[in-house]
mmCIF file of C-alpha atoms in Angstrom:
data_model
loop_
_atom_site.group_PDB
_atom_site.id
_atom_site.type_symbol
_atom_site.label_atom_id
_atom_site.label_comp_id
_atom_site.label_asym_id
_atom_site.label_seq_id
_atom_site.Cartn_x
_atom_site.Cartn_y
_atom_site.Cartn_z
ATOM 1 C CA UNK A 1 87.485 110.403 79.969
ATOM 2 C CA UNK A 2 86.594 109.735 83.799
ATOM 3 C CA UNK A 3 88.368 107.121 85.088
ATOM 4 C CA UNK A 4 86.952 104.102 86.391
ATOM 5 C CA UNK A 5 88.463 104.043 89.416
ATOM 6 C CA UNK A 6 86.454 106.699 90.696
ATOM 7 C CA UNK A 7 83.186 104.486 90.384
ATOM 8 C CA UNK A 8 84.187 101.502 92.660
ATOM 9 C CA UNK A 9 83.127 100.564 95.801
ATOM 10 C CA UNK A 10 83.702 102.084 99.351
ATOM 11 C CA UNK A 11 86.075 99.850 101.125
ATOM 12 C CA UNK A 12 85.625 99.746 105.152
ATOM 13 C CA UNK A 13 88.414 97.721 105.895
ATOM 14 C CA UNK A 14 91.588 98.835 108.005
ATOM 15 C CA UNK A 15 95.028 97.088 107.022
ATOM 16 C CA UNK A 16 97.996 98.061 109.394
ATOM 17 C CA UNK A 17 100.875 95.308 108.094
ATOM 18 C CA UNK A 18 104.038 95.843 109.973
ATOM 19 C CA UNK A 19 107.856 95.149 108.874
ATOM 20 C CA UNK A 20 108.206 91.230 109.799
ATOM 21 C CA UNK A 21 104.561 90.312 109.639
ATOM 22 C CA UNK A 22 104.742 89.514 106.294
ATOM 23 C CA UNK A 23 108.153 87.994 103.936
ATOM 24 C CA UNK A 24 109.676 88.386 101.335
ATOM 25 C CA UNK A 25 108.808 85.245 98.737
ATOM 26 C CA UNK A 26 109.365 83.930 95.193
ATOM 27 C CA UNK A 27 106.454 82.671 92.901
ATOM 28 C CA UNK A 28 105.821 86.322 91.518
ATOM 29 C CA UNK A 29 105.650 87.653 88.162
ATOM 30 C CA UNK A 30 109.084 87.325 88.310
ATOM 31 C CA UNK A 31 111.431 84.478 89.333
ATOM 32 C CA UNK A 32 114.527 86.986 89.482
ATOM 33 C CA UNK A 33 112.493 89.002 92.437
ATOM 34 C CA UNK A 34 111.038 88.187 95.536
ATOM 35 C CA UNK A 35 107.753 89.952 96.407
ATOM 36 C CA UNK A 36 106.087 91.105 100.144
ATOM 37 C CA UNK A 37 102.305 91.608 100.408
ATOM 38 C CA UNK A 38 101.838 94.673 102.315
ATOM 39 C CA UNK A 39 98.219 93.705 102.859
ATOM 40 C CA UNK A 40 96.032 96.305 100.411
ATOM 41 C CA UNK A 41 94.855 93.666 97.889
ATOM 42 C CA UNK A 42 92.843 92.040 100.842
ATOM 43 C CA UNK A 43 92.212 95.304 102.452
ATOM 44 C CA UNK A 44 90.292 96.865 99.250
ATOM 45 C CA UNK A 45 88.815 93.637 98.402
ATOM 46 C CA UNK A 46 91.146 94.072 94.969
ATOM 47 C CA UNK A 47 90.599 97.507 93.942
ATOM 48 C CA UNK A 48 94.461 98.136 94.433
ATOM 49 C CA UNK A 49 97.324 95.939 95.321
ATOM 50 C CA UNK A 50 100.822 97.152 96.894
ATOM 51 C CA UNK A 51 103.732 95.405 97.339
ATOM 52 C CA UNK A 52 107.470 95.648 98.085
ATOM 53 C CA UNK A 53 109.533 94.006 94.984
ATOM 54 C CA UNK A 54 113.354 93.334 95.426
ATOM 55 C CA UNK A 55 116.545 91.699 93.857
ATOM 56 C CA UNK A 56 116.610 88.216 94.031
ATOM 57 C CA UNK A 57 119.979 87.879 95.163
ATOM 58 C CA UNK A 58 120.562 84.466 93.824
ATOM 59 C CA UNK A 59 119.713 85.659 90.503
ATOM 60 C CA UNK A 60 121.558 88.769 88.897
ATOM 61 C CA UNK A 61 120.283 90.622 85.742
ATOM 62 C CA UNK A 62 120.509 88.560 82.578
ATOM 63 C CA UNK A 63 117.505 89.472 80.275
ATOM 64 C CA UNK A 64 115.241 91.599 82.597
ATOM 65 C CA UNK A 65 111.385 91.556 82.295
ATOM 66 C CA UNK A 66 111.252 91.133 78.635
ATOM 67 C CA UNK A 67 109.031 94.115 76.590
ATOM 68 C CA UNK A 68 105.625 94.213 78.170
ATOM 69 C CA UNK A 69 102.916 96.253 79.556
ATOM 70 C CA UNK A 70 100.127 95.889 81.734
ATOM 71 C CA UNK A 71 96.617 96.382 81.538
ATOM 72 C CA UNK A 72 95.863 98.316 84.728
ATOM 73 C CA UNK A 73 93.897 101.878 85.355
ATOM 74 C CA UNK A 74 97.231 103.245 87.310
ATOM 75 C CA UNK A 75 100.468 101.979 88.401
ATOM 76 C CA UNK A 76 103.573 103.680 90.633
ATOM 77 C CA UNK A 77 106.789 102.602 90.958
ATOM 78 C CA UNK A 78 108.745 104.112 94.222
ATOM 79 C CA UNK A 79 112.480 102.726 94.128
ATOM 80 C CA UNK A 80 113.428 102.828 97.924
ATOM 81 C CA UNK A 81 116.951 101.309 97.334
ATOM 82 C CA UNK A 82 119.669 101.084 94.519
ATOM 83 C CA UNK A 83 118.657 101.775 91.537
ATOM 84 C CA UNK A 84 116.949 99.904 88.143
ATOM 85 C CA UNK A 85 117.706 100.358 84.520
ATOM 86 C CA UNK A 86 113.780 100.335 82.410
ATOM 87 C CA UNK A 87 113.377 101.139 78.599
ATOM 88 C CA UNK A 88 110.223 103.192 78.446
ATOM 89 C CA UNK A 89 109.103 103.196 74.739
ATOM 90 C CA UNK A 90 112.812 103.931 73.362
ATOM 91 C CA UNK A 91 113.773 106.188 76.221
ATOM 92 C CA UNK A 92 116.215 104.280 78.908
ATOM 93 C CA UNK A 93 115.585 105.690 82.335
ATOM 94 C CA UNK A 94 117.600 105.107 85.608
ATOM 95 C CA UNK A 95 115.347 105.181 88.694
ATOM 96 C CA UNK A 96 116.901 105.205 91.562
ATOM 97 C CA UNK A 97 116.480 105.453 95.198
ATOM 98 C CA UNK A 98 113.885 108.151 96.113
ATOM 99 C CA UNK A 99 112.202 108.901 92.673
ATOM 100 C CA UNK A 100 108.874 107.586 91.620
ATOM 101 C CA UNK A 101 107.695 106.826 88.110
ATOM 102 C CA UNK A 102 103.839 106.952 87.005
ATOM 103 C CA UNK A 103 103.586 104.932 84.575
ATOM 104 C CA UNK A 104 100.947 105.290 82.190
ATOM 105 C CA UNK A 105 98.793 102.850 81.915
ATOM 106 C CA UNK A 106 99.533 100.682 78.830
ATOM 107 C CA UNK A 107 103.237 102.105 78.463
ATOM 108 C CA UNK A 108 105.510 99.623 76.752
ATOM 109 C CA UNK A 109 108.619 99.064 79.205
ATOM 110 C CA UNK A 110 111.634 96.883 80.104
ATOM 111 C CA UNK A 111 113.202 96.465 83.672
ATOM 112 C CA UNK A 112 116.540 95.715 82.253
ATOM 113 C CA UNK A 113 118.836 96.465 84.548
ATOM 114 C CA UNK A 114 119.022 96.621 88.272
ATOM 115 C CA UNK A 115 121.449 96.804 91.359
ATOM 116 C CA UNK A 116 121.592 93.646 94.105
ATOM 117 C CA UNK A 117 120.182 95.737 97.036
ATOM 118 C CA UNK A 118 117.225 97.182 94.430
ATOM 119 C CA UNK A 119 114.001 97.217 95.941
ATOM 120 C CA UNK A 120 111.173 99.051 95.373
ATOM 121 C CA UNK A 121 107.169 99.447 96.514
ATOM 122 C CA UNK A 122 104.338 99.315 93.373
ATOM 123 C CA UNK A 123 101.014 100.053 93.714
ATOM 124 C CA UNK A 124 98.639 98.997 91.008
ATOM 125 C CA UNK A 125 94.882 99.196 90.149
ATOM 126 C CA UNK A 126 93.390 96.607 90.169
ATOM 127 C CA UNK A 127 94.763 94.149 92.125
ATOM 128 C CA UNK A 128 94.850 91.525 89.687
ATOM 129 C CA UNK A 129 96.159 93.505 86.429
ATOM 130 C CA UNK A 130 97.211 91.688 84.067
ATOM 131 C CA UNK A 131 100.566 91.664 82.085
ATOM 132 C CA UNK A 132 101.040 90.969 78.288
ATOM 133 C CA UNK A 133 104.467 90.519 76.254
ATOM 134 C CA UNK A 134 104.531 93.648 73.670
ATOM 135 C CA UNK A 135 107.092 93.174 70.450
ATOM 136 C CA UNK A 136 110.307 95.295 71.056
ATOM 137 C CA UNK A 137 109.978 99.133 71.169
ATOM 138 C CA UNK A 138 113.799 98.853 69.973
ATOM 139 C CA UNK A 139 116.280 97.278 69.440
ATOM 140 C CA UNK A 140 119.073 99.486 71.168
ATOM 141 C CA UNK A 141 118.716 98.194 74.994
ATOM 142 C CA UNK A 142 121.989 99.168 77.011
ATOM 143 C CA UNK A 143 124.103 95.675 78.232
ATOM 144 C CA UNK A 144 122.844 94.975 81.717
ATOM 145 C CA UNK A 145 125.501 95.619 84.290
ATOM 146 C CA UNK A 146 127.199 92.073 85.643
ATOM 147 C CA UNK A 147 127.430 92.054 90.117
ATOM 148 C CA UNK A 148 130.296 91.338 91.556
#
């Protein structure tokens, strides 16, 4: 199967966004992170969207994301600090600083876990993918671990 991707538009715009042009806000996906725009949503006219997620540091780990998945053509994860706890199908998976995760598009996960200075950059296709609650891939999620 070709992807899709491979059919869209040319996109001519440049996007150089520096560190301090943009912040870090709430109103996300997510209430327990704060997300920055780097920019590439506008810049590819919504062929692609990355951003820098991180800990909300007023709210530590109590239920995490919730099972879900998201109805995109790709998506990459590249944790850049501490560390977060995801189940992926029934397989729990540390990702730390340094490693990237593909995941798959329409892979059943669960940020569970995840360490006050976590932050991390995605970059998803399209912009504007959507996200849908999923019914448990099990049962057995690990406790989240509490911050000091």
């Amino acid at each position: 199967m070709e992807a899709s991707m491979n059919k869209l538009a040319a996109v001519g715009k440049f996007s150089h966004v520096k560190p301090g042009e943009t912040d870090y806000k709430g109103g996300g996906l997510r209430d327990f992170f704060l997300y920055r725009d780097l920019g590439i949503a506008d810049a590819t006219g919504g062929q692609v969207i990355c951003h820098l997620v991180k800990a909300n540091p007023d709210c530590p780990p109590e239920d995490g994301t919730g099972w879900h998945r998201h109805d995109c053509e790709f998506q990459i994860v590249i944790m850049m600090k501490g560390w977060a706890r995801f189940m992926y199908e029934d397989k729990p998976t540390l990702v730390q600083a340094g490693d990237v995760v593909h995941q798959r598009p329409g892979i059943v996960h669960y940020l569970y876990d995840y360490s006050p200075d976590m932050e991390y950059m995605e970059i998803v296709s399209p912009a504007d993918f959507k996200t849908v609650d999923m019914p448990p891939a099990t049962y057995k999620v690990p406790p989240v671990t509490r911050w000091k």
